[in-house]
PDB file of C-alpha atoms in Angstrom:
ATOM      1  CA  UNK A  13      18.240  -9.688   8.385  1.00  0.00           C
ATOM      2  CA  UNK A  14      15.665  -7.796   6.570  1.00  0.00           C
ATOM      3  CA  UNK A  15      12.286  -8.963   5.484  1.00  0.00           C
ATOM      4  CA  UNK A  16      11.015 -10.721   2.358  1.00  0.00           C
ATOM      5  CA  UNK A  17       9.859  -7.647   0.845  1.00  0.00           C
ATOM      6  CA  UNK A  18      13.363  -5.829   1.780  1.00  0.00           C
ATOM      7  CA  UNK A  19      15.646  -8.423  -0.488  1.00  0.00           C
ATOM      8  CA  UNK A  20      13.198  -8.132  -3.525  1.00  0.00           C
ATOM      9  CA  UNK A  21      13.035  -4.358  -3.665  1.00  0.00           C
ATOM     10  CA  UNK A  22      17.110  -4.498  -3.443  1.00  0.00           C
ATOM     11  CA  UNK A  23      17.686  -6.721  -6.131  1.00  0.00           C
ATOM     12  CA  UNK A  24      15.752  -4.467  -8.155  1.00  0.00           C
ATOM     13  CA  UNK A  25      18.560  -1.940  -7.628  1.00  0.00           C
ATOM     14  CA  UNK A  26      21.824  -1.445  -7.951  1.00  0.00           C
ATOM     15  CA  UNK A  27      21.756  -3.878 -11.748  1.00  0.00           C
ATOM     16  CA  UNK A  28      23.829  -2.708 -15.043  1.00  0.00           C
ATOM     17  CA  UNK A  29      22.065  -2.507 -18.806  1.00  0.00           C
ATOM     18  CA  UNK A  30      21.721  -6.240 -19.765  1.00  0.00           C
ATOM     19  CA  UNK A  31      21.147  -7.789 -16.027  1.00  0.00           C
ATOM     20  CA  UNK A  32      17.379  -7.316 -15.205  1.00  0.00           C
ATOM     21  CA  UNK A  33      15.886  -9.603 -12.642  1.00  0.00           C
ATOM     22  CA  UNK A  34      14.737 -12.154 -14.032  1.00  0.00           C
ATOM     23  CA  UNK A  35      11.351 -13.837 -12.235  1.00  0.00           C
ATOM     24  CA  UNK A  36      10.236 -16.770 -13.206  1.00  0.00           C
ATOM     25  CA  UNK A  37       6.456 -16.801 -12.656  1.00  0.00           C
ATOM     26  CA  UNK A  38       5.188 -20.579 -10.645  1.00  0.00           C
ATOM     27  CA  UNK A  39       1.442 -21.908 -10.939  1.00  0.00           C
ATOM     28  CA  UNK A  40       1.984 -24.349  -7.870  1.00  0.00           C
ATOM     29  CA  UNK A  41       4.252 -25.637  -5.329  1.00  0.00           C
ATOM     30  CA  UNK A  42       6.047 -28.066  -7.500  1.00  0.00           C
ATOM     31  CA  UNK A  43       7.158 -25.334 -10.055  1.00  0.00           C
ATOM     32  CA  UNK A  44       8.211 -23.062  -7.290  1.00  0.00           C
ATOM     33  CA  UNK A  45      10.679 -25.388  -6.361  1.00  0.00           C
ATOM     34  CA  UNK A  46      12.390 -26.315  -9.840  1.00  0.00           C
ATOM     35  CA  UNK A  47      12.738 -22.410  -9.886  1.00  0.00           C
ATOM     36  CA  UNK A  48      14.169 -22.270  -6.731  1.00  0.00           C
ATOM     37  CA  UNK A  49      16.447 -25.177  -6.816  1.00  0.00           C
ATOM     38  CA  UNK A  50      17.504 -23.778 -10.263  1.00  0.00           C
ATOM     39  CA  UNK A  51      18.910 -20.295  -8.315  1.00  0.00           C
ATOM     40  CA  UNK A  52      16.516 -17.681  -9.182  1.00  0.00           C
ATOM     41  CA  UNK A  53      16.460 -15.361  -6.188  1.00  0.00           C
ATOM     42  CA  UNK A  54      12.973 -14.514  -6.327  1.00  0.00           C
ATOM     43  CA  UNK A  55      10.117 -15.492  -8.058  1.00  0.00           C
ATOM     44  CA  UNK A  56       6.282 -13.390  -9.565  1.00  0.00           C
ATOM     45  CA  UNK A  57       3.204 -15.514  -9.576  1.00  0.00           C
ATOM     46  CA  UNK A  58       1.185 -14.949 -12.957  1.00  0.00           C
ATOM     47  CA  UNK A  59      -2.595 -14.883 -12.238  1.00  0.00           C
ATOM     48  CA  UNK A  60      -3.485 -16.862 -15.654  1.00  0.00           C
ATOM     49  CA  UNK A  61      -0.985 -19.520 -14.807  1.00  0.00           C
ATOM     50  CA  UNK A  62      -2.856 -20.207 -11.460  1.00  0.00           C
ATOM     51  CA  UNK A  63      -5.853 -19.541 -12.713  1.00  0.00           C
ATOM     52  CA  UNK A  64      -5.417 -21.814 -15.617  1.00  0.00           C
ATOM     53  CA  UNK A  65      -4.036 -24.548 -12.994  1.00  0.00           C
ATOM     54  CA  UNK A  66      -7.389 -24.286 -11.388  1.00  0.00           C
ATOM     55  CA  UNK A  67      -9.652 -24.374 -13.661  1.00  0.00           C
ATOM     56  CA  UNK A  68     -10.355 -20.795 -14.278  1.00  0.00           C
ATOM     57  CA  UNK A  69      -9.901 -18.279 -16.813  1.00  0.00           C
ATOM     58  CA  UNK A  70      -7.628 -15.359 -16.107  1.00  0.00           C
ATOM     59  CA  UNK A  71      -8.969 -11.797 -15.870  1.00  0.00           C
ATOM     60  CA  UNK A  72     -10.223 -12.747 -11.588  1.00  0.00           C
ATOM     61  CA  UNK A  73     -12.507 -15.565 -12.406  1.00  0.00           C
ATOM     62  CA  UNK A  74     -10.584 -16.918 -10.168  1.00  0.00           C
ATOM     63  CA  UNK A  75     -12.480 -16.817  -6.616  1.00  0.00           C
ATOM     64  CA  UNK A  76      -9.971 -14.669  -4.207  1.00  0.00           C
ATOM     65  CA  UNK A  77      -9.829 -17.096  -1.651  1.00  0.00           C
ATOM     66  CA  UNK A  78      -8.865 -19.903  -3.434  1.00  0.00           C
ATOM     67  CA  UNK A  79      -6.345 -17.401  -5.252  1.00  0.00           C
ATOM     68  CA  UNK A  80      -4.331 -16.892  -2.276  1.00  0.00           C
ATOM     69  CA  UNK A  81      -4.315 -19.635  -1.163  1.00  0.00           C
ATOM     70  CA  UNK A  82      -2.065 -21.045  -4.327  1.00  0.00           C
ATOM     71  CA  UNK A  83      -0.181 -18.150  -3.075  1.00  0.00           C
ATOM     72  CA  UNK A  84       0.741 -19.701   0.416  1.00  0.00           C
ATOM     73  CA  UNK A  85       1.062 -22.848  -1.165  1.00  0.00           C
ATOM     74  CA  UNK A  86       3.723 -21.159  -3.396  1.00  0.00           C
ATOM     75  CA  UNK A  87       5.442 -19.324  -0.514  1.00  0.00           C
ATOM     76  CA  UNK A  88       5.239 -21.964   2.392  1.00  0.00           C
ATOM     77  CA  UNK A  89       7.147 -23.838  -0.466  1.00  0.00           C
ATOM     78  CA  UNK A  90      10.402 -21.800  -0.990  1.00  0.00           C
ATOM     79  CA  UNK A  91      12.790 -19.830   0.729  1.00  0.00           C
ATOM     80  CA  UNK A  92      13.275 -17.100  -1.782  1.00  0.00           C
ATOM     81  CA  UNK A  93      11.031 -14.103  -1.788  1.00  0.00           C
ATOM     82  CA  UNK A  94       7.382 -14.014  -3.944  1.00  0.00           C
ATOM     83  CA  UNK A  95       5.729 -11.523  -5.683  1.00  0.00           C
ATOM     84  CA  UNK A  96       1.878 -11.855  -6.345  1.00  0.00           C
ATOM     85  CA  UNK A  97       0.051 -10.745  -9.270  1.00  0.00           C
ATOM     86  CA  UNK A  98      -3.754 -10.602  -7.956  1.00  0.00           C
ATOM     87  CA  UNK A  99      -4.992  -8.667 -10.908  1.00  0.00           C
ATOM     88  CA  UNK A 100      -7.046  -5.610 -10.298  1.00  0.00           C
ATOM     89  CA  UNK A 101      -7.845  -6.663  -6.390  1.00  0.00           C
ATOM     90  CA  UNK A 102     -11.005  -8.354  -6.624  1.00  0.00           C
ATOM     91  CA  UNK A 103     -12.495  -5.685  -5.520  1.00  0.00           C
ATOM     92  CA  UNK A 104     -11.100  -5.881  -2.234  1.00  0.00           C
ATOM     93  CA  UNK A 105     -10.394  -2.786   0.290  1.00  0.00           C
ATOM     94  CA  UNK A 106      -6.548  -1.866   0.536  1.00  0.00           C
ATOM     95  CA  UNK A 107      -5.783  -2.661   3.765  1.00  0.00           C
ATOM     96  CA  UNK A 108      -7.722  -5.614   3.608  1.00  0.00           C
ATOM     97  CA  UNK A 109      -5.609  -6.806  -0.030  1.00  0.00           C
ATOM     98  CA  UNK A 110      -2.542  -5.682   2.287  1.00  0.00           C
ATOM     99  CA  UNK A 111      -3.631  -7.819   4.840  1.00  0.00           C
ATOM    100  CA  UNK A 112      -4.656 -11.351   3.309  1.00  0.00           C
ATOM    101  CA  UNK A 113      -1.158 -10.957   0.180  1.00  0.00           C
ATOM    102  CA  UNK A 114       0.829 -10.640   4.224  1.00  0.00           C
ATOM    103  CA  UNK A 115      -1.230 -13.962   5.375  1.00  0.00           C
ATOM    104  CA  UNK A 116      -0.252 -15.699   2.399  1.00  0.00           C
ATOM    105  CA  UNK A 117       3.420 -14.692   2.810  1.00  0.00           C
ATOM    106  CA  UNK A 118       3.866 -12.528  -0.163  1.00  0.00           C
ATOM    107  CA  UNK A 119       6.610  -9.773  -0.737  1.00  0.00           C
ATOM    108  CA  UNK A 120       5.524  -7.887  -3.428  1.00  0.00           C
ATOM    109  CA  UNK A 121       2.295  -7.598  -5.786  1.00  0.00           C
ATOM    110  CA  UNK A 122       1.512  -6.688  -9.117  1.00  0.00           C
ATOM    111  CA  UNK A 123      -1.863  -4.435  -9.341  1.00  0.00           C
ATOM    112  CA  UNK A 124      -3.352  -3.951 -12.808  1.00  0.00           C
ATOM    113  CA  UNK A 125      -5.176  -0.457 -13.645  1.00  0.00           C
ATOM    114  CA  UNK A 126      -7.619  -2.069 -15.992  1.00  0.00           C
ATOM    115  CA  UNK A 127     -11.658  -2.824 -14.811  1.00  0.00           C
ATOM    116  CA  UNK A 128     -12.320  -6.269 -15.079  1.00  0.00           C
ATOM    117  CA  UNK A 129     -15.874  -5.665 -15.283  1.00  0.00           C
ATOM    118  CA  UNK A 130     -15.767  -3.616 -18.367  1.00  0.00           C
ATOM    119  CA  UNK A 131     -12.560  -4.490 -19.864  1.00  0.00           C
ATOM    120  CA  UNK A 132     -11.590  -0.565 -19.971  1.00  0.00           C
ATOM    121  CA  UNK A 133      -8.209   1.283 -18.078  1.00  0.00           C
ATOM    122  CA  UNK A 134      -9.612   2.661 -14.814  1.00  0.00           C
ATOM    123  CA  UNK A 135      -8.977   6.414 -14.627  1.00  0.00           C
ATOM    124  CA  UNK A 136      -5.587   7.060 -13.724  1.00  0.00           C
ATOM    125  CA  UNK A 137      -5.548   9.317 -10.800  1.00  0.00           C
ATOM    126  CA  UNK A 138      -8.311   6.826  -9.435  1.00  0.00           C
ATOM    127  CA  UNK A 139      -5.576   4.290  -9.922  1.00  0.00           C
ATOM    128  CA  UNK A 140      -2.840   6.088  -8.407  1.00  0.00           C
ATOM    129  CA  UNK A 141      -5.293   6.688  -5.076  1.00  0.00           C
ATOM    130  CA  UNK A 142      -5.635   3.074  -4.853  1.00  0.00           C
ATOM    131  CA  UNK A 143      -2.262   2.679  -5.214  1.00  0.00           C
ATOM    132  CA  UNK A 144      -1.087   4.963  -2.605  1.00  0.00           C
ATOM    133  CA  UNK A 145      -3.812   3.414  -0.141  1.00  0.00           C
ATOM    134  CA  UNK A 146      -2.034  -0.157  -0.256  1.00  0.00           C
ATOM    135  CA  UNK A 147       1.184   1.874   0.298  1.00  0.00           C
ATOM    136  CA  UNK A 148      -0.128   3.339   3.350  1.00  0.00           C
ATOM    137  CA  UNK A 149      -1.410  -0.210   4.790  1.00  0.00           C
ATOM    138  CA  UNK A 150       1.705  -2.400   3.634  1.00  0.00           C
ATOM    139  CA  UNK A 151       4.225   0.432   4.528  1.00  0.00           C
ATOM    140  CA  UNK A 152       7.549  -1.380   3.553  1.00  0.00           C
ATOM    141  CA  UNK A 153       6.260  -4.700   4.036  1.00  0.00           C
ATOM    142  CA  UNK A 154       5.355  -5.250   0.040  1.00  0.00           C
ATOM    143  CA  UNK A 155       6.946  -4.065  -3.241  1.00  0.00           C
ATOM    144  CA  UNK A 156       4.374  -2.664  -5.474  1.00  0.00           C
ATOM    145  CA  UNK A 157       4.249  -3.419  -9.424  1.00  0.00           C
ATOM    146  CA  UNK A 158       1.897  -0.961 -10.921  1.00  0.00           C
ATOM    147  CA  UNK A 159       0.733  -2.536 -13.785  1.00  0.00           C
ATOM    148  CA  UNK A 160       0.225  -0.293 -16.780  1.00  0.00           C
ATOM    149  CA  UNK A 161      -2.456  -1.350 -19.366  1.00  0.00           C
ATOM    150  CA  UNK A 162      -2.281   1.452 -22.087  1.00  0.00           C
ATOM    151  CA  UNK A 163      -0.525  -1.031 -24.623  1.00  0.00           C
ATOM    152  CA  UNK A 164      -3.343  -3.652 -23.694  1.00  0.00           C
ATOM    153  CA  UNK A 165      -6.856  -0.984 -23.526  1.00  0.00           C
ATOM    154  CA  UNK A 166      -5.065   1.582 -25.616  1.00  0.00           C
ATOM    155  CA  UNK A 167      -3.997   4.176 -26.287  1.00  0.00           C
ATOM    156  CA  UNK A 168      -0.516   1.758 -27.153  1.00  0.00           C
ATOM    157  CA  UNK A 169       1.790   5.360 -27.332  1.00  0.00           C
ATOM    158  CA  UNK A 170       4.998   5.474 -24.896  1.00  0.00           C
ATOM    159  CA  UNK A 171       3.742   8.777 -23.562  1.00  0.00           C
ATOM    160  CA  UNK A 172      -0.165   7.345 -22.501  1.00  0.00           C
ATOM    161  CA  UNK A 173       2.481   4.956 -20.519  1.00  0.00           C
ATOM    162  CA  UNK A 174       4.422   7.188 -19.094  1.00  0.00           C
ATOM    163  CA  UNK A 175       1.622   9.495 -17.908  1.00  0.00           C
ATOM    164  CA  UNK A 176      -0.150   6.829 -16.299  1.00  0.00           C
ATOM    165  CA  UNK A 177       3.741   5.467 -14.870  1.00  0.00           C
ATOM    166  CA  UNK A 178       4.716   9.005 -13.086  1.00  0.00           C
ATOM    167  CA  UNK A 179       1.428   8.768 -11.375  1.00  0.00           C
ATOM    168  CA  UNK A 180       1.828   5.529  -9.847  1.00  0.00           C
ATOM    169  CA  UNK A 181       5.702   5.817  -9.000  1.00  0.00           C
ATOM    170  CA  UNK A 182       4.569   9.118  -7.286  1.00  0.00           C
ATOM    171  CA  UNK A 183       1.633   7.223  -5.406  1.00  0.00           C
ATOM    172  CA  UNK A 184       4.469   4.950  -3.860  1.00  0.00           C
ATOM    173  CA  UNK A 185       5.216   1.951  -6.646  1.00  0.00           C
ATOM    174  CA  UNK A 186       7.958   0.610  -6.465  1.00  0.00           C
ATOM    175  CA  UNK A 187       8.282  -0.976 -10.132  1.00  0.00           C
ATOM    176  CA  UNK A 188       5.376  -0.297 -13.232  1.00  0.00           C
ATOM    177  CA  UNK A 189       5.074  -2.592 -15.845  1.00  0.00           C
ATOM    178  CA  UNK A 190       3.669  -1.090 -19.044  1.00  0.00           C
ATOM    179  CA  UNK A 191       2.880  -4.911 -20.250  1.00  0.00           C
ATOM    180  CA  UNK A 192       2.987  -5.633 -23.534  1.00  0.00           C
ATOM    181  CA  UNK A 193       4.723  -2.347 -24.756  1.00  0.00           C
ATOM    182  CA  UNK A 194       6.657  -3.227 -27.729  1.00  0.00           C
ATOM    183  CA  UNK A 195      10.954  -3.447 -26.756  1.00  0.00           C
ATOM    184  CA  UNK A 196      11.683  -0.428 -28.803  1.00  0.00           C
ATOM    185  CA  UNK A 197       9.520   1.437 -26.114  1.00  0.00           C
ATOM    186  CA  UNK A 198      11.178   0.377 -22.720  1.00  0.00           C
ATOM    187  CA  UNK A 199      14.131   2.637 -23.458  1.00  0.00           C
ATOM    188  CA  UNK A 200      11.696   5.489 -23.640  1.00  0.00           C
ATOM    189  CA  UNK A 201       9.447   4.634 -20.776  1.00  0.00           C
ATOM    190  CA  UNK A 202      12.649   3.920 -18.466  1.00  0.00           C
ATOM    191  CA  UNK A 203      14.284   6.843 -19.391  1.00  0.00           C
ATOM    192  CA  UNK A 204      11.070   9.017 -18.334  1.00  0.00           C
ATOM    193  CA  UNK A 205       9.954   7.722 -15.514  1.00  0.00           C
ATOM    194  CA  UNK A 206      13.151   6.720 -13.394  1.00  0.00           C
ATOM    195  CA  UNK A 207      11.235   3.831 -11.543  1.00  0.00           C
ATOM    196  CA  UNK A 208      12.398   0.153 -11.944  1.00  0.00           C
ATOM    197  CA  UNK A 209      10.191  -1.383 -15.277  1.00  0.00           C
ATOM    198  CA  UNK A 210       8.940  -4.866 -15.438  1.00  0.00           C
ATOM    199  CA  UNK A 211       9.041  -5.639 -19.162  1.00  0.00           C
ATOM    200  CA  UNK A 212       7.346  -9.112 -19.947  1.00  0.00           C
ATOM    201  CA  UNK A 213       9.356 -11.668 -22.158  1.00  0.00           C
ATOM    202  CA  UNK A 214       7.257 -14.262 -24.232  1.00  0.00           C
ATOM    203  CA  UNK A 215       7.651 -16.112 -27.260  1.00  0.00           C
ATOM    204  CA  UNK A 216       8.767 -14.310 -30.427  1.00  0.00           C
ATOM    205  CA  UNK A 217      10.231 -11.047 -28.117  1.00  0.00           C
ATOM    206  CA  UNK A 218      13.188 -10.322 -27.519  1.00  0.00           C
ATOM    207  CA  UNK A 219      15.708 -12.400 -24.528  1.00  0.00           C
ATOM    208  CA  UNK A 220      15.475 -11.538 -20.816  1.00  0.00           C
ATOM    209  CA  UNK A 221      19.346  -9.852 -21.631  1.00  0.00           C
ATOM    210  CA  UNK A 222      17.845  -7.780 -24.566  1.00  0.00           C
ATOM    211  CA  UNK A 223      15.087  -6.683 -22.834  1.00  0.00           C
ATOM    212  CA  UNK A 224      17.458  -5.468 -19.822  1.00  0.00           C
ATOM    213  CA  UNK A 225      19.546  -3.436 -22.404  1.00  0.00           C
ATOM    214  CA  UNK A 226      16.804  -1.879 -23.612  1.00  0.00           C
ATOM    215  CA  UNK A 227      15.717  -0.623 -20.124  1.00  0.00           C
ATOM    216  CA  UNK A 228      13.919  -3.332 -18.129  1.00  0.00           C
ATOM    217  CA  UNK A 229      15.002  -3.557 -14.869  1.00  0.00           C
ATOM    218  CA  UNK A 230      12.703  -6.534 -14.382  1.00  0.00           C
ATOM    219  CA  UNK A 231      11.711  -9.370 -16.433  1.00  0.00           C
ATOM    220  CA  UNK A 232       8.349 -11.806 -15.919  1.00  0.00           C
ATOM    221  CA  UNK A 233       7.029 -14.273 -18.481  1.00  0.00           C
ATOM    222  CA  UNK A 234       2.851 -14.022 -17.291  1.00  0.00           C
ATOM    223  CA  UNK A 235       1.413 -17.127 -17.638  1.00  0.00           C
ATOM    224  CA  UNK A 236       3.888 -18.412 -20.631  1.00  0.00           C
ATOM    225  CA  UNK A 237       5.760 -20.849 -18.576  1.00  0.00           C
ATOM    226  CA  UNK A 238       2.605 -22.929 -17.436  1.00  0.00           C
ATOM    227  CA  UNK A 239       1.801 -22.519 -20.827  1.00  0.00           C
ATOM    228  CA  UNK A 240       4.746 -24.058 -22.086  1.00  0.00           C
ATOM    229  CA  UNK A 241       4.816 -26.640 -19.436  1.00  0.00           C
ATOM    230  CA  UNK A 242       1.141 -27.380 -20.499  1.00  0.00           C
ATOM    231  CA  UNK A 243       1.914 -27.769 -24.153  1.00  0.00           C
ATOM    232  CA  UNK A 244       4.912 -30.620 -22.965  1.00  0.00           C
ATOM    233  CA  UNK A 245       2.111 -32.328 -20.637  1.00  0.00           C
ATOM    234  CA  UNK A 246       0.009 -32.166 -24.051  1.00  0.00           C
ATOM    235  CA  UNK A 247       1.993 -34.061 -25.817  1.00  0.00           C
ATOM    236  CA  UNK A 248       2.581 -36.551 -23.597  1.00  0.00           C
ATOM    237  CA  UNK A 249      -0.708 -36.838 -23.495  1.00  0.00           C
ATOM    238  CA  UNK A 250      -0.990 -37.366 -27.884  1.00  0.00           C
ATOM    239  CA  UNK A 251       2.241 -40.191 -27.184  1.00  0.00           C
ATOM    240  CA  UNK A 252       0.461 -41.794 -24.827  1.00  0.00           C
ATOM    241  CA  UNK A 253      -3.131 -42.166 -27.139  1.00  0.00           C
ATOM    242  CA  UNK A 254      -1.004 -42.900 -30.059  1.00  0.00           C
TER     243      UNK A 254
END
């Protein structure tokens, strides 16, 4: 039987126009197990929905340790496999990242090419380095999402994307994930770079099925879901006072 890591980069292959995976992104324990129980095969933390469920803002406010550890509390909790979004690395060594996402049972992480100390993309061959490093340490043992972060620090063009994207599927991702590129850009992207894409669905985009016939092989939400989930505890809350 093959590893955690081995079933989530298969069922990333192998899918028809229409039928991305869809991965519903947890905040805790108790969430990972309504997705679970519901049938999704795998599930992608979202660093603001943790964060947010500890009392941090996202963008690694959130102190590492206490960030993986949500993670094993996420993982000891299901039986499917879990990707981890731990946001730029906090600064952490590759084989050491490699290391502590194995301890807290992940399969797969999402690694974003911005600087969260000045809010800027890092340069991109400086990215795909980094990214080939954790290759090298995890080996097989974790599917990569290269986060792309042209449509979030600019330039927001499909070919600043796709520049960045061929570096990083060269460097030994997996997936990228050019988040927040507009749908009428995934065709393009996907077409280009010939790696599975991660497109991210929220409120007001298009469906998880759209966003698969438009080229995403992948689907996450970020932290929408806790948001959501937040918003129904919310009002509860204002029914309760009133």
């Amino acid at each position: 039987m093959g590893t955690g890591a081995d079933v989530l980069r298969a069922l990333h292959h192998g899918r028809v126009a229409g039928d991305p995976l869809v991965l519903p992104g947890p905040w805790d324990a108790a969430s990972a197990r309504v997705f679970a129980d519901a049938g999704f095969p795998a599930l992608a933390t979202p660093s603001a929905g943790i964060s947010a469920s500890l009392g941090y803002e996202d963008g690694e406010g959130t102190p590492p340790g206490e960030m993986f550890a949500a993670i094993r509390r996420i993982t000891r909790a299901v039986d499917v496999p879990v990707t981890a979004d731990v946001e730029a690395g906090y600064g952490l060594p590759p084989a050491e990242l490699v290391e502590r996402l194995l301890e807290a049972g992940a399969a797969g992480c999402n690694l974003e090419d911005s600087d969260p100390s000045a809010a800027t993309l890092v340069d991109p061959v400086r990215q795909a380095d980094r990214l080939a490093a954790v290759r090298a340490a995890a080996g097989t043992a974790l599917v990569i999402n290269a986060r792309v972060d042209t449509y979030l620090r600019g330039p927001r063009t499909p070919a600043a994307a796709i520049d960045r994207a061929l570096l990083y599927a060269a460097a030994g991702a997996d997936c990228v994930y050019p988040i927040l590129a507009p749908a009428t850009h995934l065709t393009t992207i996907a077409e280009a770079v010939r790696v599975p894409l991660n497109a991210l669905c929220k409120p007001g985009t298009p469906s998880p099925r759209e966003l698969g016939a438009l080229g995403a092989t992948r689907v996450t939400f970020g932290g929408g879901l806790q948001a959501q989930a937040l918003e129904a505890v919310r009002a509860m809350a204002a029914g309760m006072v009133g």
